[in-house]
PDB file of C-alpha atoms in Angstrom:
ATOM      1  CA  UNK A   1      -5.914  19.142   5.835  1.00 43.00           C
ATOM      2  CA  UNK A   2      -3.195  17.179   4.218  1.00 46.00           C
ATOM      3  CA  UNK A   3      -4.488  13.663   2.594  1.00 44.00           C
ATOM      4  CA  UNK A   4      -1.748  11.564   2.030  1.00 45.00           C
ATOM      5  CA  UNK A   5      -2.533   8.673  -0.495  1.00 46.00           C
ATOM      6  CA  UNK A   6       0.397   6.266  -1.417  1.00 49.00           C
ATOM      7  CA  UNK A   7       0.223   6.242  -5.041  1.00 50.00           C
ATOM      8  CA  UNK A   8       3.126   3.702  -5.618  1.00 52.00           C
ATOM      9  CA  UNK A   9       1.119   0.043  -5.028  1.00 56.00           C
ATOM     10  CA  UNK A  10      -0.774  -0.254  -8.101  1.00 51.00           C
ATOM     11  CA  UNK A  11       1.436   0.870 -10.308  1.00 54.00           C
ATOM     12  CA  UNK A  12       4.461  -2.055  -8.560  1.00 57.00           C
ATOM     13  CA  UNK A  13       1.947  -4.417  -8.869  1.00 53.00           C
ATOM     14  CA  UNK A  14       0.711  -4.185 -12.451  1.00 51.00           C
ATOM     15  CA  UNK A  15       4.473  -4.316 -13.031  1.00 53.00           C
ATOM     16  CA  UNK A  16       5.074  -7.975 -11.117  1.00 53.00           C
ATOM     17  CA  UNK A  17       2.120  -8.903 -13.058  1.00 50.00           C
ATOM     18  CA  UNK A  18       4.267  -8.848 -16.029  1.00 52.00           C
ATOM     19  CA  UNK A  19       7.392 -10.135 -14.722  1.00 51.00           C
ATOM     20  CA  UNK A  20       5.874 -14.078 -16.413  1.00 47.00           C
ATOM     21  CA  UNK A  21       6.781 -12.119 -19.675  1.00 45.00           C
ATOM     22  CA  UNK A  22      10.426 -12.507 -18.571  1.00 46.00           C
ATOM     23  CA  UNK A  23      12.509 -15.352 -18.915  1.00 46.00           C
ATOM     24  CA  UNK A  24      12.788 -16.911 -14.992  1.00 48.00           C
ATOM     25  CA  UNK A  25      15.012 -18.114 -13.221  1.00 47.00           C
ATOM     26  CA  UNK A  26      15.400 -21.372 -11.108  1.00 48.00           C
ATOM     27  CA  UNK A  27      14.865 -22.163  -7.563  1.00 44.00           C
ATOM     28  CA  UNK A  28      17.907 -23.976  -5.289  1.00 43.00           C
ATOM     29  CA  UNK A  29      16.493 -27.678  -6.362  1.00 40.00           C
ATOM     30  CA  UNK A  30      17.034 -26.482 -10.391  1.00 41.00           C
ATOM     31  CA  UNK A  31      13.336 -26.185 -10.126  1.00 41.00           C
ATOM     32  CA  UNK A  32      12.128 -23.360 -12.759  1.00 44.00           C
ATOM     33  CA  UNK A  33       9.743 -20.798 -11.423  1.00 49.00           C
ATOM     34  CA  UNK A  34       6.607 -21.350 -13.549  1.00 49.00           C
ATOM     35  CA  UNK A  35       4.289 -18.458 -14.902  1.00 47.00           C
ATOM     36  CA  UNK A  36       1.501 -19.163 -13.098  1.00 49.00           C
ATOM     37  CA  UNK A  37       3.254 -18.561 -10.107  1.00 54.00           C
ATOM     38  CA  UNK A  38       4.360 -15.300 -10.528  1.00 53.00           C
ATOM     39  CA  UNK A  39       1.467 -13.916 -11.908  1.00 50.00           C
ATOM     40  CA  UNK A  40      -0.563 -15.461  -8.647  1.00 61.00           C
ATOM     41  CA  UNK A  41       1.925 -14.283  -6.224  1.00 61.00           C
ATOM     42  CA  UNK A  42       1.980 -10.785  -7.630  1.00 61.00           C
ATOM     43  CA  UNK A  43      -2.011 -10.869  -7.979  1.00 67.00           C
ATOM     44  CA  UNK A  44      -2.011 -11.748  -4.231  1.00 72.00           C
ATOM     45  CA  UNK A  45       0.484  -9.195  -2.841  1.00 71.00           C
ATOM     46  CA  UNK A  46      -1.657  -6.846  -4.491  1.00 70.00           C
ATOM     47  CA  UNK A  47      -4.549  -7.519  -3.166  1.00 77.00           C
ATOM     48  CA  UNK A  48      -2.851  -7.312   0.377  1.00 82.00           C
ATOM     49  CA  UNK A  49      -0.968  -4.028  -0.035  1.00 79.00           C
ATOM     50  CA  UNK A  50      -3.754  -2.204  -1.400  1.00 80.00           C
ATOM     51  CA  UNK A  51      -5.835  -2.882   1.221  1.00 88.00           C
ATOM     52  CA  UNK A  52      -3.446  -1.779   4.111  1.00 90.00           C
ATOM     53  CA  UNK A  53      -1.904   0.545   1.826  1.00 82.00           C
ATOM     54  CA  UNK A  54      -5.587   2.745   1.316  1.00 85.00           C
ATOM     55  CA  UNK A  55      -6.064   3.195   5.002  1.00 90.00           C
ATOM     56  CA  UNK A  56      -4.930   6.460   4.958  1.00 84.00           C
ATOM     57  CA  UNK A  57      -6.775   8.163   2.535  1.00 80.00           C
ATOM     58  CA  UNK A  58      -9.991   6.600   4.253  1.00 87.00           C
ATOM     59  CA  UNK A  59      -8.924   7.752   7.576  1.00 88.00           C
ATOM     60  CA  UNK A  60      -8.305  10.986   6.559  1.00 81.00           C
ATOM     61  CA  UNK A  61     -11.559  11.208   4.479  1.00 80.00           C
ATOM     62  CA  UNK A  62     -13.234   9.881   7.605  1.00 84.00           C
ATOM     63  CA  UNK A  63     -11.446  12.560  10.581  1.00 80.00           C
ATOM     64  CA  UNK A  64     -11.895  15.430   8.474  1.00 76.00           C
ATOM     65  CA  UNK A  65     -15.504  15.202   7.066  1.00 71.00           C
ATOM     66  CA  UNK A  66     -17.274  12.982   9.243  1.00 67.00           C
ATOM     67  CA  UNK A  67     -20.383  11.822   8.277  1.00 62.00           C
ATOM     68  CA  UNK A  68     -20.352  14.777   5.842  1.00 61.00           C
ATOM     69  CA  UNK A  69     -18.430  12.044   3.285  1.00 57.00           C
ATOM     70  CA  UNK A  70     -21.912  10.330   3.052  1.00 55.00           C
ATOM     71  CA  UNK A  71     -22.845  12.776   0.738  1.00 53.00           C
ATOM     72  CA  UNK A  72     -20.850  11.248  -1.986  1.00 52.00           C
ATOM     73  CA  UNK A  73     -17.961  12.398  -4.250  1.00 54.00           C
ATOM     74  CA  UNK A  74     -14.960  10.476  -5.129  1.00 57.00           C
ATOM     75  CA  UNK A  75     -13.930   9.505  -1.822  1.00 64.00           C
ATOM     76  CA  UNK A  76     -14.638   5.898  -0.816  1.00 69.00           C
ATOM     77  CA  UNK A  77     -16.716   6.900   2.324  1.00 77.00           C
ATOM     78  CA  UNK A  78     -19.741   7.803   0.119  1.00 72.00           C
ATOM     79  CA  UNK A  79     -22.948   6.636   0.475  1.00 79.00           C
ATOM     80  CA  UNK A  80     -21.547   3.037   2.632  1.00 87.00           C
ATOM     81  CA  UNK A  81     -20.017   4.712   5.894  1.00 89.00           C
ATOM     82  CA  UNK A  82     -21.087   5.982   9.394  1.00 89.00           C
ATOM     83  CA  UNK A  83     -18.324   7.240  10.967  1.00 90.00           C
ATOM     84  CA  UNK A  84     -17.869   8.137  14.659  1.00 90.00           C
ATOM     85  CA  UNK A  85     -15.851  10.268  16.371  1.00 87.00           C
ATOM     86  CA  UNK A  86     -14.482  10.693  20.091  1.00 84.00           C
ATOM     87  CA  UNK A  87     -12.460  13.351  20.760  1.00 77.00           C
ATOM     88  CA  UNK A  88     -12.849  13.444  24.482  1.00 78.00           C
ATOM     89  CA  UNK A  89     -10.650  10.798  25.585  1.00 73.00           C
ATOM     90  CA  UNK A  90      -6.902  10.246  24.588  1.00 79.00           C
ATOM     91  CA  UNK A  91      -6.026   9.299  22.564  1.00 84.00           C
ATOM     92  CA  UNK A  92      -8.723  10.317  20.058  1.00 87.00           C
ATOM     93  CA  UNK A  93     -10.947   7.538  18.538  1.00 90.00           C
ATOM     94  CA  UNK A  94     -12.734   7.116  15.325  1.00 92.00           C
ATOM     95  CA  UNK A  95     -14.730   4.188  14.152  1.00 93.00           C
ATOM     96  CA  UNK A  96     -15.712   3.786  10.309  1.00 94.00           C
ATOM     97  CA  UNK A  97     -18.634   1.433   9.780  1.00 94.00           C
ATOM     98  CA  UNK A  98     -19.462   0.109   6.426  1.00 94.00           C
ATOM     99  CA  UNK A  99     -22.027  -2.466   8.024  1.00 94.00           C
ATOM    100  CA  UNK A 100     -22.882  -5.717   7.960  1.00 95.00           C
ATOM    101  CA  UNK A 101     -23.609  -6.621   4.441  1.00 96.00           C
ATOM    102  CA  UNK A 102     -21.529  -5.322   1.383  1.00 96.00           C
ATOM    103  CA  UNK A 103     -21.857  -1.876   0.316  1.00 93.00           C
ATOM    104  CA  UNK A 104     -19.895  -0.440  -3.114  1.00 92.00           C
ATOM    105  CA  UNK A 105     -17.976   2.085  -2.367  1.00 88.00           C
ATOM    106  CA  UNK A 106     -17.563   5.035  -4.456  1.00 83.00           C
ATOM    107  CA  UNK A 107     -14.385   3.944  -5.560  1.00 81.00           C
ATOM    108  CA  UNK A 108     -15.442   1.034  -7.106  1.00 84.00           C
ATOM    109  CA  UNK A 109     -14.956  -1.636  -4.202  1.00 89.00           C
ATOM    110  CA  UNK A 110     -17.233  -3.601  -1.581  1.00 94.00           C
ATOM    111  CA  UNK A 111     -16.694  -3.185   2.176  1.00 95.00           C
ATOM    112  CA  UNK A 112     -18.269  -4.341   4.990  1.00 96.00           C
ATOM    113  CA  UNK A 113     -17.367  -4.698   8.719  1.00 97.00           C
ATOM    114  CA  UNK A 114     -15.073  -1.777  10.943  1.00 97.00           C
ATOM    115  CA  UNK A 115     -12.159   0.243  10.636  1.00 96.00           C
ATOM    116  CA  UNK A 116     -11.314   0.895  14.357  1.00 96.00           C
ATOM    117  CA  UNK A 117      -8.829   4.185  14.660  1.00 95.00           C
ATOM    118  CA  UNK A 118      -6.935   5.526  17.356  1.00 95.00           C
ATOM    119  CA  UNK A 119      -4.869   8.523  17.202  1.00 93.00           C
ATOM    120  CA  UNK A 120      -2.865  11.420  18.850  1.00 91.00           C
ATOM    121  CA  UNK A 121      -2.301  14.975  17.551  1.00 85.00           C
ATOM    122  CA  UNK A 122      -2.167  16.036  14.149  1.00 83.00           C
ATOM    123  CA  UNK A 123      -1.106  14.709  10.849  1.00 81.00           C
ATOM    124  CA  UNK A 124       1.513  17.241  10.672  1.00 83.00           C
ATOM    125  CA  UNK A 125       2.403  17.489  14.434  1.00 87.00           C
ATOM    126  CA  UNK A 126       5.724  15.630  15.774  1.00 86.00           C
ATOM    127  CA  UNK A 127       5.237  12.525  17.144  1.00 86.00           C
ATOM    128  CA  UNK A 128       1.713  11.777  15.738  1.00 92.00           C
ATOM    129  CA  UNK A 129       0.477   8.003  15.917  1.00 95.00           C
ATOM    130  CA  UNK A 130      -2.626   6.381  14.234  1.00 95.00           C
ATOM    131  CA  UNK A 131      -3.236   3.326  14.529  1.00 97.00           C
ATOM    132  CA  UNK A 132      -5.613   0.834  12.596  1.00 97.00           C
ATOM    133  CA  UNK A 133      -7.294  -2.233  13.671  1.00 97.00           C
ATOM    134  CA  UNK A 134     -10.835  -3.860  12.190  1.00 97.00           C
ATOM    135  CA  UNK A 135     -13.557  -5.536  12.946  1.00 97.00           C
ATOM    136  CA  UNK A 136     -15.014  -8.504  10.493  1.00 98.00           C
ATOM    137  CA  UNK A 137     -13.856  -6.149   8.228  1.00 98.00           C
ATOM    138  CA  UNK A 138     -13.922  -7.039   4.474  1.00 97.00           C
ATOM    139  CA  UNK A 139     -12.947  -5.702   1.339  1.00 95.00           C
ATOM    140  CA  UNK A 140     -14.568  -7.349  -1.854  1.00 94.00           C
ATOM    141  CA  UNK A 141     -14.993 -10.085   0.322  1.00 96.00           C
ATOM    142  CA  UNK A 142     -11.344 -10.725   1.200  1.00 95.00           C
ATOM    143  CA  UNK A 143     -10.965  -9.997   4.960  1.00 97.00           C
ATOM    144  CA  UNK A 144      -8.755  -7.954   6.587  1.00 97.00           C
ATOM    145  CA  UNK A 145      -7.212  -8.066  10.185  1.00 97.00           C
ATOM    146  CA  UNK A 146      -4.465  -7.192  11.537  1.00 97.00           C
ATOM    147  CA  UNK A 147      -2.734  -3.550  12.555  1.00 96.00           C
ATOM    148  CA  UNK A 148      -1.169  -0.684  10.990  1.00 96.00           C
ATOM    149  CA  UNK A 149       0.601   2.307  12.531  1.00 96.00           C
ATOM    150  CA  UNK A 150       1.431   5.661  10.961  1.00 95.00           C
ATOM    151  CA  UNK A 151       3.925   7.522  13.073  1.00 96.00           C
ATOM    152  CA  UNK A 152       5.195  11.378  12.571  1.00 95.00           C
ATOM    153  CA  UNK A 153       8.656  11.182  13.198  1.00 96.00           C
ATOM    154  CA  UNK A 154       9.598  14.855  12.830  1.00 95.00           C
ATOM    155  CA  UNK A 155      12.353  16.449  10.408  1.00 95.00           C
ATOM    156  CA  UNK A 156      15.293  14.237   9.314  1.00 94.00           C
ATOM    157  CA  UNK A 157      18.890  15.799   9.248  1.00 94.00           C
ATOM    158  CA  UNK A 158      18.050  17.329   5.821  1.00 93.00           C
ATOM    159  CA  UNK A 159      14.816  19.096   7.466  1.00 94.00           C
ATOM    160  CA  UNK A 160      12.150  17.426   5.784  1.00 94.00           C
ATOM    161  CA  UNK A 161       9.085  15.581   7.776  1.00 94.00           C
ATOM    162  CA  UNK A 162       9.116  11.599   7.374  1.00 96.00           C
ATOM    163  CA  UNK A 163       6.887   9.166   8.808  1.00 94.00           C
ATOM    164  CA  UNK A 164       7.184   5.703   9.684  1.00 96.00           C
ATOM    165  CA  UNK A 165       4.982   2.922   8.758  1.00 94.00           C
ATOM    166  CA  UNK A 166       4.661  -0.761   9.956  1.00 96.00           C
ATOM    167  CA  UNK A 167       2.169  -2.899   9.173  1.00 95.00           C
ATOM    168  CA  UNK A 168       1.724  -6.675  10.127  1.00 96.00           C
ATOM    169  CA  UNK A 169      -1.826  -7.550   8.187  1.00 95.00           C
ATOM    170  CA  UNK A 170      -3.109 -10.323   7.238  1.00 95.00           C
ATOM    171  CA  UNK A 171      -5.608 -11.129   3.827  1.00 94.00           C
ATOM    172  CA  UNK A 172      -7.828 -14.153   3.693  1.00 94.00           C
ATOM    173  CA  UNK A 173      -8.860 -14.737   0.032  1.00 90.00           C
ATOM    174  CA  UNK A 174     -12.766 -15.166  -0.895  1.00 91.00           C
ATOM    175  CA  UNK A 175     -11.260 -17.198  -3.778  1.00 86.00           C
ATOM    176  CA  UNK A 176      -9.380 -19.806  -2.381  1.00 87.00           C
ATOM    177  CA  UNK A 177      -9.674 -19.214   1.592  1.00 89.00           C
ATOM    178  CA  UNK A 178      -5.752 -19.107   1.714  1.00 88.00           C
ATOM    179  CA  UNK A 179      -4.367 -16.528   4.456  1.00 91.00           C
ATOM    180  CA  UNK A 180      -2.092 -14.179   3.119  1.00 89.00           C
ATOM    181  CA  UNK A 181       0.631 -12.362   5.945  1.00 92.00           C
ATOM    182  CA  UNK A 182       2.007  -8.907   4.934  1.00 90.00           C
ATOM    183  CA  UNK A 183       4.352  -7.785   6.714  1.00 93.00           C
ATOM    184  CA  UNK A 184       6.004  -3.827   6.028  1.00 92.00           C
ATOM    185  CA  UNK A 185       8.171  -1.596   7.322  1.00 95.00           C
ATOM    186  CA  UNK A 186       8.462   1.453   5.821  1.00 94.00           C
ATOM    187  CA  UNK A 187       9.363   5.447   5.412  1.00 96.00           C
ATOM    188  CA  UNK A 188       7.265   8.143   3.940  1.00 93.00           C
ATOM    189  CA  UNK A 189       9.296  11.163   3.810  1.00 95.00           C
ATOM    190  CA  UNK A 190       8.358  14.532   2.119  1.00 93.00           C
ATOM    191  CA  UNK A 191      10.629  16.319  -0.419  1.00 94.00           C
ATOM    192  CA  UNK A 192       7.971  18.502  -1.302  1.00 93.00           C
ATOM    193  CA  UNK A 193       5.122  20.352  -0.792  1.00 88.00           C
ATOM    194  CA  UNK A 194       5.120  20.180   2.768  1.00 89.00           C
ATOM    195  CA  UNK A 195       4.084  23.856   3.815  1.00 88.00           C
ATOM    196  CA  UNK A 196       1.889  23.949   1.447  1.00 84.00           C
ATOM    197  CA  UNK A 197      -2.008  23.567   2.214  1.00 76.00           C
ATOM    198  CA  UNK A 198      -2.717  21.978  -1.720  1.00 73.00           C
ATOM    199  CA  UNK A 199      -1.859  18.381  -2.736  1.00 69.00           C
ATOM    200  CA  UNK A 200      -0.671  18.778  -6.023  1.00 75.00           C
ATOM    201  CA  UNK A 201       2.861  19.894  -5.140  1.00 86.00           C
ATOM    202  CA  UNK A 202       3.256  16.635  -2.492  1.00 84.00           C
ATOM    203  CA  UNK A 203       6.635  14.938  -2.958  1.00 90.00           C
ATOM    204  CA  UNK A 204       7.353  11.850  -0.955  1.00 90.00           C
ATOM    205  CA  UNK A 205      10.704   9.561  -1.116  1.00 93.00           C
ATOM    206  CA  UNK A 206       9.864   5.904   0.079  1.00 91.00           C
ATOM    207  CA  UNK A 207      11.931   3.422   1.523  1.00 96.00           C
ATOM    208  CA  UNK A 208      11.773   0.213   3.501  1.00 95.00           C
ATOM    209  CA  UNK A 209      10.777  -3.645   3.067  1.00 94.00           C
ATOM    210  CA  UNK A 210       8.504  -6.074   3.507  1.00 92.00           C
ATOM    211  CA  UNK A 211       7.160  -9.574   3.047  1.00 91.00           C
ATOM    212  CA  UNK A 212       4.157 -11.585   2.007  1.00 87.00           C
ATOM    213  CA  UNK A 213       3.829 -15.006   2.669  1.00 89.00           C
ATOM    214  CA  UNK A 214       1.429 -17.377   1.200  1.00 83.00           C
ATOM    215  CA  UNK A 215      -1.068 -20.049   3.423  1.00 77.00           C
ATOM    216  CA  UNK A 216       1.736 -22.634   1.620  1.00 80.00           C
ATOM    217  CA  UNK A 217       4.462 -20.715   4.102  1.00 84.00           C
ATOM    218  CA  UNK A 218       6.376 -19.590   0.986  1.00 86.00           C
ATOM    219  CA  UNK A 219       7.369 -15.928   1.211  1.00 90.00           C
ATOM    220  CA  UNK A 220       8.702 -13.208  -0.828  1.00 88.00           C
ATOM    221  CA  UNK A 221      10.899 -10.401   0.315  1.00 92.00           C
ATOM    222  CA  UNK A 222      10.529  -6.880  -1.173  1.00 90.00           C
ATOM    223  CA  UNK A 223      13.245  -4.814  -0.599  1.00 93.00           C
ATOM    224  CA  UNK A 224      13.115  -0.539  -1.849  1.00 93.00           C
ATOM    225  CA  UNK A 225      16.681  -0.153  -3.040  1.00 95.00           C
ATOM    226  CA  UNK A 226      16.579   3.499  -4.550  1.00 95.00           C
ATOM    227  CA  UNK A 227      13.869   5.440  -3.118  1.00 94.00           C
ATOM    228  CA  UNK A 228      10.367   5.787  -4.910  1.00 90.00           C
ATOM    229  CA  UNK A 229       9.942   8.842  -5.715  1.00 92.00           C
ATOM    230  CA  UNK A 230       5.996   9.925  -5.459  1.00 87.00           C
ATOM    231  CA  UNK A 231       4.873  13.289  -6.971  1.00 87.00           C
ATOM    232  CA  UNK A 232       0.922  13.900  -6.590  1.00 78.00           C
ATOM    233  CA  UNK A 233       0.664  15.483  -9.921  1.00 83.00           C
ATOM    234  CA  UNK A 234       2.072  12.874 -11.506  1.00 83.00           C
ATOM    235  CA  UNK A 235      -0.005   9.282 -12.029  1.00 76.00           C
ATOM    236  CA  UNK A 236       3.616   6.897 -12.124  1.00 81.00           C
ATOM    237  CA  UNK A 237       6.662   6.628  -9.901  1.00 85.00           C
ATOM    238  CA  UNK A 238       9.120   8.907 -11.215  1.00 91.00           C
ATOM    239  CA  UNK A 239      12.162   7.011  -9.833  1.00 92.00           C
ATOM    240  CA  UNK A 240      13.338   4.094  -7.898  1.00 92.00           C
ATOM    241  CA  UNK A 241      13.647   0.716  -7.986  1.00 91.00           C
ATOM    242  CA  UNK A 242      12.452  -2.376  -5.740  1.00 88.00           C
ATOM    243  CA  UNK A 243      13.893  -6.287  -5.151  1.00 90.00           C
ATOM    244  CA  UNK A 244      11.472  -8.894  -5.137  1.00 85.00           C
ATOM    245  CA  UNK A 245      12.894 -12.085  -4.200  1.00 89.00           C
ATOM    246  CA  UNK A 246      10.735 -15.375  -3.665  1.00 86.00           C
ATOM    247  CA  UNK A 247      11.958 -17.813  -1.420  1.00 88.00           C
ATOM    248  CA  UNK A 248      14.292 -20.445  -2.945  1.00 87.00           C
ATOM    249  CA  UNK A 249      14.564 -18.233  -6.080  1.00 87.00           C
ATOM    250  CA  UNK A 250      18.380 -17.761  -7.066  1.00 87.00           C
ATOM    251  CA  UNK A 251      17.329 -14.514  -8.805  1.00 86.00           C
ATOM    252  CA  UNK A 252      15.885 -10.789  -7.560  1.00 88.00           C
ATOM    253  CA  UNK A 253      13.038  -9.703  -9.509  1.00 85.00           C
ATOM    254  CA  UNK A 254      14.552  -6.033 -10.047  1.00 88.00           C
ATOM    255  CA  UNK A 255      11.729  -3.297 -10.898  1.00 86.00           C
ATOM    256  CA  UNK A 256      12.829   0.065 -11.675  1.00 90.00           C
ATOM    257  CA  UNK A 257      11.188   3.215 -12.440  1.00 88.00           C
ATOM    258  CA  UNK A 258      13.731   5.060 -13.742  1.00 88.00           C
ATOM    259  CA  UNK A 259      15.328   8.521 -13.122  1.00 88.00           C
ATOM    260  CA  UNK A 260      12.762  11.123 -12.716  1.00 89.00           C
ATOM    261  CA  UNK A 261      10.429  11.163 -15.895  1.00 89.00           C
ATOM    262  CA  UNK A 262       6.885  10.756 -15.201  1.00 88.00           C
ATOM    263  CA  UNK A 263       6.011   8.261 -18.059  1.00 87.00           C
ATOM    264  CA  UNK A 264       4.686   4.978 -17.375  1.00 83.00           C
ATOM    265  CA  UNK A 265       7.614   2.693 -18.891  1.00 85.00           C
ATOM    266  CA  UNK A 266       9.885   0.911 -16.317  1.00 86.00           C
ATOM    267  CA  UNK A 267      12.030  -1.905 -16.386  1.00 87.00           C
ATOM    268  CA  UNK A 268      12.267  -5.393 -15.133  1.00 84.00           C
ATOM    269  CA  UNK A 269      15.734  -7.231 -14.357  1.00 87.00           C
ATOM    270  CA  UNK A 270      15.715 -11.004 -13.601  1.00 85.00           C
ATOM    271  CA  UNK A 271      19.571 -12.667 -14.139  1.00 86.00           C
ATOM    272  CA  UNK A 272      20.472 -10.135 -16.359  1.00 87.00           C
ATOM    273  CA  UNK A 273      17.712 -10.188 -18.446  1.00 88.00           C
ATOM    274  CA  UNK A 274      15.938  -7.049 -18.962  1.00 87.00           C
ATOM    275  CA  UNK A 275      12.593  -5.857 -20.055  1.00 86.00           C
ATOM    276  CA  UNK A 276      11.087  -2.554 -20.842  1.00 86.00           C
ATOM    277  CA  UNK A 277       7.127  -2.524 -19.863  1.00 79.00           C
ATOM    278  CA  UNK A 278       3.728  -0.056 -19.992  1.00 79.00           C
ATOM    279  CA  UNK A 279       2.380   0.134 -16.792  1.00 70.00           C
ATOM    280  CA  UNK A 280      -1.314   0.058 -16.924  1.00 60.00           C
TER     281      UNK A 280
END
């Protein structure tokens, strides 16, 4: 079975992060953008895309081993998860329980509450829908609620498979309390490595937007401008470039990946100003 993990969000995010080492721009009232708020904003749109973003790679964990993930491993499941399966009804369910208390994941994070799953055929079949909701579910103590669907849309005109993805969540920060919204609409589409039954030689193109908006009501609008271009084998984005732009702000923040070498220097663009960066 196919496990398809978005690789992109940590690698955008640790990026914003160091778009305060660029000079900013203003907002409409002449007011600059400070530092502190780009560096919280980005912090906090991480925290939300990662959280809606790892679904998958939980879900598929969960459907294909079942309470055989337990066991341990590098998958997330191990050691915090029961997971239950229906497969008599349609569509199918499956419920992943972390409990009621915190429990550290194998990847390195806390979870506690439900992931409540419905779905309908098979990762790879046309017109495949999962769907994700929760219950008190938390993730190092920042809940999560909301819903996420993953939809196989068949073969474009160029015959590859593509997916859609839309996802209205919501975050509400341990720290602070503060709600975040995250709102995404998106395409996963291979380019390679689909008939294949190994991971390494996945290619995905991704396109789409979104927005987060902060319990202030300010939001930011991402938009993917070139495709990002996922490879498996490879730990960066290889290509593409996204528009982050907050609201108010004259100025895009501009990140881009560049043309196809997987290295982990990109580029950040704010009123002409440019600035190579490392991603960590």
């Amino acid at each position: 079975m196919k496990l398809n993990f978005p690789l992109y969000t940590a690698a955008v995010f640790v990026a914003l992060l160091s778009l305060s080492a660029c000079k900013k721009d203003r907002t409409s009232d002449n007011t600059p953008t400070t530092q502190e708020e780009d560096t919280q904003y980005a912090d906090d749109m991480a925290k939300a895309d990662q959280a809606f973003d790892e679904l998958d790679g939980i879900a598929d964990q969960a459907d294909a081993l079942g309470n055989v993930a337990l066991k341990g491993g590098s998958n997330p499941l191990g050691g915090c998860a029961t997971v239950t399966k229906d497969t008599v009804g349609t569509p199918d369910s499956l419920t992943i329980d972390f409990g009621s208390t915190n429990c550290l994941c194998k990847d390195g994070r806390y979870r506690r509450g439900k992931i409540i799953i419905t779905q309908t055929g098979h990762y790879k079949d046309s017109a495949f829908n999962r769907t994700f909701g929760f219950s008190n579910y938390y993730v190092n103590n920042n809940q999560v609620y909301g819903s996420k669907s993953v939809t196989n849309m068949g073969h474009n005109s160029a015959g590859h498979m593509f997916y859609s993805i839309v996802v209205d969540g919501h975050v509400v920060l341990n720290s602070t309390n503060d709600t975040i919204s995250h709102i995404a609409n998106r395409t996963r589409t291979f380019t390679a490595g689909e008939n294949t039954p190994q991971l390494s030689d996945d290619e995905y193109d991704i396109t789409g937007s979104g927005s987060h908006t902060k319990a202030t009501g300010k939001t930011y609008a991402m938009n993917i401008t070139s495709p990002l271009h996922v490879a498996l084998n490879c730990n960066w984005i290889k290509s593409g470039s996204i528009s982050i732009l907050p609201q108010g702000a004259t100025f895009p923040r501009v990140l881009d990946y560049g043309n196809g070498n997987c290295d982990d220097s990109a580029t950040i663009t704010v009123n002409n100003k440019s600035k190579t960066i490392i991603l960590k």
